[in-house]
């Protein structure tokens, strides 16, 4: 972007869909709710079927020129968009705080910083090509864009779908969560200053919008982040037109603590890894397994740390009610609550106290299901073989963490984890420079790194014969030789 270019300012109090490079309203509107105060937020339009058709038509028209633009030019456009997003760091941080009631210093600023860094991380990646030279021909394997991509992701890190989709030459239609549409709407609005009309669009809406996008015959890929049941519905709908899908779904990550760790150092990290963003992260520690030799001391340190921890509310009422169900179930089952276990009464907001449950049964709900909230079980373990089996006893496989002073031991345990990502001596910290994928019902495909870029592309094989006459002569000679051999 030229330093002399003057960009139009964004109004962070009005929100529109973006179709064909222009803002668009709608006959119907809805609004989000601030999770801390339960007050209604700004009205946003509900996209109609005609809006979907218009967005697809615009993307179809924009695709040929955008996909043929040199990769270096697409990188420049995406970087310029990311730079301007970074320049509006304070505005997007405040919007995210209002939209999701995230604590400013611990979460909101971090997520905006991360989104900016991820744009640059994706822009640093290259598109692989392979060349194979044979006796009579040269074989090129290259990657080409798949076409129009529907990006369905809640909140601000939808940039992890938009950036690779655009860099690889696709056009993107973004559908934000109806609970938190605002940051995505503004990010796409900002993008209109850097991309041709139709390259990057956004449609907000209700529960009818997702199926319209997923089932549309002219949308070629769906990249979805959300729950396992919704992911299964997306996959079933996409199968009607054999769309490519990337599904980043729920997880029930295990964190394994070996007996040789420094308790005072590791226990606070475990607490933060479990309760950051109030437990609302797909890749987040949900089950804590601590070796029996240090179990009591480690748990006591976790409780002490948790007592001083301040977390924000849950993002919406639906999730709040689900988490309340886990609290009520643990209480009904007589689980030992070490700290928390209650829903604050007499105050506004979807708040739940950070809660630690001591050694519930292996078949209890808090062990078998993902709460997606601030409640975790802590269980002791004795042998590696036993804990590996328990950690893998789940239908999900997103991530796992192992803490040990013996890195080789931690790596050995990690190799047997049935999940897409393993962190050694750290809680979950994904990076856009490497692919994070899900095993089992945690998803298909991955996000981050060159593997993620490849998921937004199709392979194309191109064989160039060195000399047609020479090739024909060699082919006929070989054919004659094979015929002679068969007659003999």
XYZ file of C-alpha atoms in Angstrom:
488
model
C 0.000 0.000 0.000
C 1.371 3.407 -0.903
C 2.250 5.577 2.136
C 0.395 8.500 0.535
C -2.844 6.571 0.170
C -5.625 7.935 2.383
C -8.016 5.209 3.513
C -11.636 5.903 4.362
C -12.372 5.525 8.049
C -14.461 2.676 9.436
C -17.531 3.333 11.542
C -17.429 0.792 14.368
C -21.065 1.425 15.327
C -22.819 0.432 12.095
C -22.640 -3.018 10.512
C -23.560 -4.355 7.087
C -23.150 -7.393 4.934
C -20.677 -6.904 2.095
C -21.727 -8.104 -1.364
C -19.849 -7.233 -4.576
C -17.681 -4.749 -2.729
C -20.616 -2.741 -1.363
C -22.434 -2.640 2.004
C -25.859 -4.240 2.010
C -28.649 -4.191 4.559
C -31.599 -6.537 4.839
C -35.323 -6.689 5.450
C -34.714 -8.500 8.731
C -32.091 -7.773 11.384
C -30.838 -9.310 14.604
C -28.325 -8.366 17.285
C -25.781 -9.946 19.570
C -25.780 -9.765 23.367
C -22.945 -8.553 25.570
C -22.113 -11.526 27.783
C -21.029 -9.370 30.726
C -24.089 -7.127 30.913
C -26.724 -8.979 28.856
C -27.401 -5.748 26.978
C -28.265 -5.885 23.264
C -25.634 -4.783 20.770
C -25.887 -3.296 17.283
C -28.363 -4.512 14.691
C -26.971 -6.512 11.774
C -28.798 -7.677 8.642
C -30.013 -11.211 8.106
C -28.808 -12.367 4.700
C -31.444 -13.751 2.345
C -31.209 -16.429 -0.324
C -30.948 -13.635 -2.900
C -27.984 -12.194 -0.993
C -26.299 -15.591 -1.231
C -26.972 -15.811 -4.973
C -25.632 -12.287 -5.523
C -22.506 -12.976 -3.471
C -21.813 -16.199 -5.368
C -22.343 -14.440 -8.703
C -19.941 -11.666 -7.701
C -17.312 -14.165 -6.551
C -17.708 -16.158 -9.769
C -17.103 -13.012 -11.818
C -14.080 -11.980 -9.706
C -12.416 -15.391 -9.633
C -10.756 -15.524 -13.085
C -8.776 -12.306 -12.710
C -7.967 -12.809 -9.007
C -6.823 -16.407 -9.466
C -4.557 -15.415 -12.379
C -2.982 -12.558 -10.478
C 0.661 -13.384 -9.658
C 1.095 -14.844 -6.197
C 3.378 -11.974 -5.211
C 0.610 -9.469 -6.000
C -1.917 -11.394 -3.917
C 0.596 -11.429 -1.064
C 0.959 -7.633 -1.313
C -2.811 -7.162 -1.119
C -3.227 -9.504 1.846
C -0.282 -7.929 3.695
C -1.663 -4.426 3.111
C -5.014 -5.549 4.543
C -3.235 -7.050 7.540
C -1.163 -3.897 8.063
C -4.252 -1.723 8.150
C -5.939 -4.161 10.505
C -2.908 -3.869 12.794
C -3.125 -0.065 12.589
C -6.697 -0.338 13.889
C -5.588 -2.556 16.785
C -7.274 -0.465 19.479
C -10.568 -0.202 17.623
C -10.784 -3.936 16.944
C -9.763 -4.739 20.517
C -12.545 -2.588 21.940
C -15.026 -4.103 19.487
C -14.000 -7.616 20.515
C -14.363 -6.723 24.191
C -17.884 -5.427 23.598
C -18.872 -8.293 21.323
C -17.533 -11.187 23.393
C -16.949 -9.628 26.831
C -13.342 -10.800 26.761
C -10.872 -9.450 29.354
C -8.856 -6.769 27.601
C -5.268 -7.477 28.609
C -5.374 -11.275 28.860
C -7.509 -12.203 25.852
C -8.836 -9.437 23.583
C -5.540 -7.659 22.881
C -3.820 -11.021 22.479
C -6.343 -12.250 19.907
C -6.094 -9.061 17.837
C -2.289 -9.263 17.973
C -2.461 -12.927 16.961
C -4.731 -12.189 14.012
C -2.258 -9.580 12.728
C 0.690 -11.943 13.131
C -1.169 -14.768 11.414
C -1.742 -12.663 8.288
C 2.017 -12.192 8.000
C 2.706 -15.842 8.831
C 0.453 -17.045 6.019
C 1.910 -14.442 3.648
C 5.412 -15.819 4.296
C 4.432 -19.266 3.019
C 5.044 -20.417 -0.536
C 2.955 -22.400 -2.986
C 4.787 -25.638 -3.776
C 5.418 -26.889 -7.294
C 7.203 -30.064 -8.312
C 9.024 -30.806 -11.548
C 9.988 -34.299 -12.643
C 12.243 -34.676 -15.681
C 11.869 -37.958 -17.529
C 13.570 -39.300 -20.656
C 10.934 -38.079 -23.065
C 8.872 -35.583 -21.092
C 8.782 -33.126 -18.234
C 6.052 -33.497 -15.591
C 4.919 -30.452 -13.635
C 2.702 -30.829 -10.560
C 1.245 -27.510 -9.549
C -1.498 -26.238 -7.292
C -4.488 -24.265 -8.539
C -7.290 -22.525 -6.605
C -10.423 -24.539 -5.923
C -12.743 -21.574 -6.604
C -15.199 -20.045 -4.143
C -14.709 -20.847 -0.456
C -17.285 -20.465 2.314
C -15.468 -19.579 5.552
C -17.571 -20.330 8.619
C -15.875 -19.473 11.905
C -16.856 -17.630 15.110
C -15.185 -14.359 16.093
C -11.939 -12.734 15.016
C -9.674 -15.643 14.146
C -11.735 -16.203 10.991
C -8.713 -14.493 9.469
C -7.094 -17.961 9.684
C -9.496 -19.013 6.948
C -9.669 -15.807 4.942
C -5.917 -15.265 4.558
C -4.982 -18.697 3.109
C -8.104 -18.760 0.926
C -7.227 -15.408 -0.641
C -3.491 -16.039 -0.933
C -4.089 -19.247 -2.875
C -6.244 -17.398 -5.411
C -9.721 -18.243 -4.191
C -12.620 -15.919 -3.524
C -14.061 -16.089 -0.004
C -17.551 -15.654 1.399
C -17.396 -15.348 5.183
C -20.221 -16.355 7.493
C -19.620 -15.285 11.106
C -21.351 -16.773 14.119
C -24.765 -15.176 14.755
C -23.670 -14.732 18.375
C -20.552 -12.734 17.432
C -20.764 -11.274 13.913
C -19.275 -7.826 14.474
C -15.493 -8.207 14.167
C -15.787 -10.372 11.046
C -18.136 -7.866 9.409
C -15.653 -5.043 10.018
C -12.637 -7.071 8.929
C -14.286 -7.824 5.584
C -15.456 -4.226 5.228
C -11.852 -3.147 5.753
C -10.760 -5.623 3.106
C -12.764 -3.842 0.405
C -10.028 -1.193 0.330
C -7.487 -3.807 -0.823
C -9.339 -6.441 -2.859
C -11.437 -6.225 -6.038
C -15.223 -6.507 -5.604
C -16.322 -10.090 -5.097
C -12.979 -11.413 -3.854
C -13.854 -11.074 -0.139
C -17.482 -10.873 0.992
C -19.379 -11.445 4.221
C -22.931 -12.513 5.007
C -24.392 -12.541 8.514
C -27.575 -14.362 9.236
C -29.599 -16.932 11.094
C -29.609 -20.733 11.120
C -30.848 -20.843 7.505
C -27.751 -19.145 6.070
C -25.197 -21.892 6.691
C -27.075 -24.576 4.710
C -27.612 -22.143 1.811
C -23.848 -21.683 1.515
C -22.848 -25.289 2.130
C -25.314 -26.713 -0.393
C -24.761 -24.096 -3.100
C -23.467 -25.849 -6.252
C -21.130 -22.976 -7.195
C -19.332 -22.907 -3.857
C -16.415 -25.305 -4.112
C -15.078 -25.613 -0.561
C -16.312 -25.111 2.987
C -13.928 -24.336 5.824
C -15.831 -24.672 9.094
C -14.951 -24.335 12.757
C -17.536 -25.285 15.354
C -19.183 -28.167 17.154
C -18.974 -31.824 16.159
C -22.749 -32.211 15.473
C -22.763 -29.134 13.228
C -19.581 -30.319 11.524
C -21.250 -33.629 10.692
C -24.219 -31.760 9.232
C -21.863 -29.609 7.136
C -20.097 -32.694 5.805
C -23.364 -34.422 4.925
C -24.643 -31.341 3.100
C -21.339 -30.786 1.289
C -21.419 -34.386 0.051
C -24.364 -33.534 -2.210
C -22.018 -31.584 -4.489
C -18.773 -33.334 -3.422
C -17.385 -30.128 -1.959
C -14.005 -30.097 -0.327
C -14.285 -29.546 3.412
C -11.996 -28.527 6.213
C -13.581 -29.196 9.594
C -11.982 -27.949 12.820
C -14.324 -29.324 15.458
C -14.486 -29.881 19.184
C -11.817 -31.437 21.339
C -11.520 -32.886 24.818
C -7.786 -32.384 25.233
C -5.874 -34.356 27.841
C -3.023 -32.773 29.791
C -0.641 -35.287 31.378
C 1.630 -34.221 34.256
C 4.622 -36.458 35.002
C 6.017 -36.767 38.556
C 9.310 -34.945 37.851
C 7.893 -31.485 37.081
C 8.492 -28.286 39.049
C 5.064 -27.947 40.643
C 5.257 -24.233 41.408
C 6.135 -23.494 37.794
C 3.883 -25.938 35.981
C 0.657 -25.815 38.019
C -0.080 -22.138 37.180
C 0.519 -22.891 33.481
C -1.958 -25.761 33.658
C -4.568 -23.511 35.248
C -4.140 -20.865 32.566
C -4.170 -23.476 29.799
C -7.493 -24.803 31.078
C -9.303 -21.585 32.006
C -8.063 -19.079 29.380
C -10.954 -17.474 27.563
C -13.151 -19.071 30.247
C -12.467 -22.492 28.717
C -14.030 -21.441 25.405
C -11.464 -22.814 22.970
C -11.595 -25.954 20.859
C -7.930 -26.662 21.517
C -7.839 -26.182 25.272
C -7.006 -28.532 28.159
C -10.241 -30.172 29.342
C -8.972 -33.212 31.294
C -6.009 -32.938 33.684
C -4.116 -36.119 34.602
C -1.498 -35.783 37.373
C 0.869 -38.526 38.513
C -0.175 -39.969 41.855
C 3.207 -39.193 43.505
C 2.568 -35.434 43.220
C -1.204 -35.403 42.863
C -2.214 -33.799 46.173
C 0.476 -31.097 46.148
C -0.062 -30.277 42.478
C -3.837 -30.036 42.863
C -3.466 -27.827 45.945
C -1.264 -25.447 43.936
C -3.806 -25.416 41.120
C -6.568 -24.512 43.575
C -4.453 -21.738 45.076
C -3.739 -20.323 41.616
C -7.372 -20.572 40.561
C -8.493 -18.648 43.645
C -6.653 -15.599 42.311
C -7.766 -16.008 38.698
C -10.133 -13.563 37.052
C -11.988 -14.750 33.963
C -14.646 -13.256 31.750
C -18.179 -14.504 31.121
C -19.291 -17.092 28.613
C -20.044 -15.596 25.213
C -23.745 -16.358 24.914
C -26.716 -17.684 26.816
C -26.882 -20.988 24.944
C -23.335 -21.886 25.972
C -24.004 -20.570 29.480
C -26.932 -22.963 29.880
C -24.846 -25.864 28.583
C -22.073 -25.171 31.090
C -24.641 -24.869 33.878
C -25.655 -28.409 32.985
C -22.123 -29.648 33.759
C -22.170 -27.861 37.112
C -25.550 -29.369 37.961
C -24.490 -32.855 36.835
C -21.342 -32.832 38.994
C -23.396 -31.673 41.959
C -26.035 -34.364 41.371
C -23.363 -37.071 41.051
C -21.727 -36.007 44.313
C -18.376 -35.058 42.772
C -15.908 -33.366 45.087
C -15.627 -29.707 44.122
C -12.289 -28.248 45.181
C -13.015 -24.684 44.118
C -15.854 -22.929 42.331
C -18.819 -25.043 41.378
C -21.329 -22.228 41.433
C -23.036 -19.792 39.134
C -22.993 -16.282 40.639
C -26.503 -15.088 41.404
C -27.952 -11.618 41.634
C -25.799 -10.137 38.890
C -26.046 -9.651 35.161
C -23.906 -11.596 32.739
C -23.152 -15.186 31.773
C -20.548 -15.746 34.473
C -19.452 -19.106 35.839
C -16.805 -19.606 38.512
C -13.614 -21.442 37.468
C -14.172 -24.910 38.886
C -11.952 -27.918 39.652
C -13.525 -31.351 40.210
C -11.431 -33.885 42.136
C -11.140 -37.369 40.639
C -14.611 -37.958 39.166
C -15.325 -41.438 37.703
C -13.894 -42.197 34.270
C -17.383 -42.528 32.793
C -18.690 -39.259 34.236
C -19.972 -36.539 31.934
C -17.205 -34.103 32.868
C -14.634 -36.654 31.653
C -16.408 -37.938 28.553
C -17.782 -34.668 27.124
C -16.324 -31.278 26.271
C -17.906 -28.581 28.478
C -16.441 -25.608 26.566
C -16.458 -23.655 29.791
C -14.513 -23.080 33.030
C -14.872 -26.494 34.668
C -12.181 -29.214 34.637
C -11.607 -32.619 36.252
C -8.263 -33.580 37.813
C -7.443 -37.295 38.088
C -4.359 -39.212 39.307
C -2.469 -41.747 37.207
C 0.173 -44.389 37.923
C 1.639 -46.009 34.771
C 2.286 -44.679 31.283
C 0.375 -47.510 29.648
C -2.652 -46.777 31.826
C -2.695 -43.017 31.271
C -2.206 -43.299 27.530
C -5.244 -45.574 27.322
C -7.337 -43.228 29.478
C -6.277 -40.120 27.594
C -7.184 -41.762 24.274
C -10.548 -43.043 25.512
C -12.556 -40.363 23.720
C -14.242 -39.839 20.362
C -12.222 -36.634 19.863
C -8.574 -36.092 19.014
C -7.653 -32.436 18.675
C -4.703 -31.906 21.013
C -2.808 -33.083 24.076
C -0.140 -31.689 26.406
C 2.563 -33.531 28.337
C 4.714 -31.957 31.039
C 7.923 -33.668 32.146
C 11.511 -32.736 32.997
C 12.445 -35.772 30.886
C 11.688 -34.539 27.368
C 12.325 -37.953 25.837
C 9.723 -39.465 28.136
C 7.231 -36.744 27.229
C 7.906 -37.282 23.523
C 7.419 -41.029 23.963
C 4.030 -40.499 25.579
C 3.152 -37.899 22.973
C 3.761 -40.296 20.099
C 1.006 -42.533 21.444
C -1.561 -39.736 21.737
C -4.394 -40.166 19.238
C -4.686 -36.503 18.328
C -3.548 -33.971 15.762
C -1.243 -31.825 17.897
C 0.912 -32.543 20.947
C 2.557 -29.855 23.059
C 5.528 -30.777 25.254
C 6.000 -28.686 28.418
C 3.424 -26.162 27.280
C -0.314 -25.719 27.184
C -1.915 -25.477 23.740
C -0.335 -22.750 21.604
C -1.224 -23.144 17.909
C 0.770 -21.309 15.251
C -0.207 -20.298 11.736
C 3.205 -21.553 10.564
C 2.373 -25.217 11.221
C -0.700 -27.317 10.547
C -3.023 -28.105 13.452
C -5.418 -30.896 12.555
C -8.007 -33.044 14.263
C -8.143 -36.834 14.517
C -11.242 -38.947 15.118
C -14.328 -36.704 15.360
C -12.287 -33.545 15.910
C -12.248 -32.841 12.212
C -10.889 -33.295 8.733
C -7.956 -31.363 7.302
C -6.123 -28.739 9.288
C -5.269 -25.091 9.684
C -1.860 -23.451 9.577
C 1.295 -24.007 7.547
C 1.755 -25.116 3.952
C -0.560 -28.089 4.507
C -3.380 -25.653 5.225
C -2.577 -23.667 2.074
C -2.680 -26.929 0.111
C -6.198 -27.617 1.417
C -7.397 -24.506 -0.420
C -5.952 -25.784 -3.698
C -6.326 -28.628 -6.153
C -3.412 -30.485 -7.711
C -2.951 -30.195 -11.437
C -0.585 -32.420 -13.418
C 0.932 -31.076 -16.641
C 3.086 -33.332 -18.812
C 5.146 -31.748 -21.569
C 6.547 -34.119 -24.201
C 10.041 -33.068 -25.297
C 9.529 -33.982 -28.976
C 6.311 -35.399 -30.392
C 8.068 -37.251 -33.244
C 10.650 -38.698 -30.890
C 7.951 -39.712 -28.411
C 5.892 -41.460 -31.104
C 8.953 -43.311 -32.412
C 9.909 -44.514 -28.951
C 6.310 -45.518 -28.202
C 5.985 -47.550 -31.414
C 9.383 -49.197 -30.845
C 8.414 -50.277 -27.337
C 5.014 -51.481 -28.544
C 6.633 -53.568 -31.298
C 9.082 -55.043 -28.816
C 6.267 -56.024 -26.422
C 4.326 -57.607 -29.324
C 7.345 -59.647 -30.365
C 7.844 -60.896 -26.840
C 4.223 -62.010 -26.562
C 4.389 -63.922 -29.868
C 7.528 -65.723 -28.749
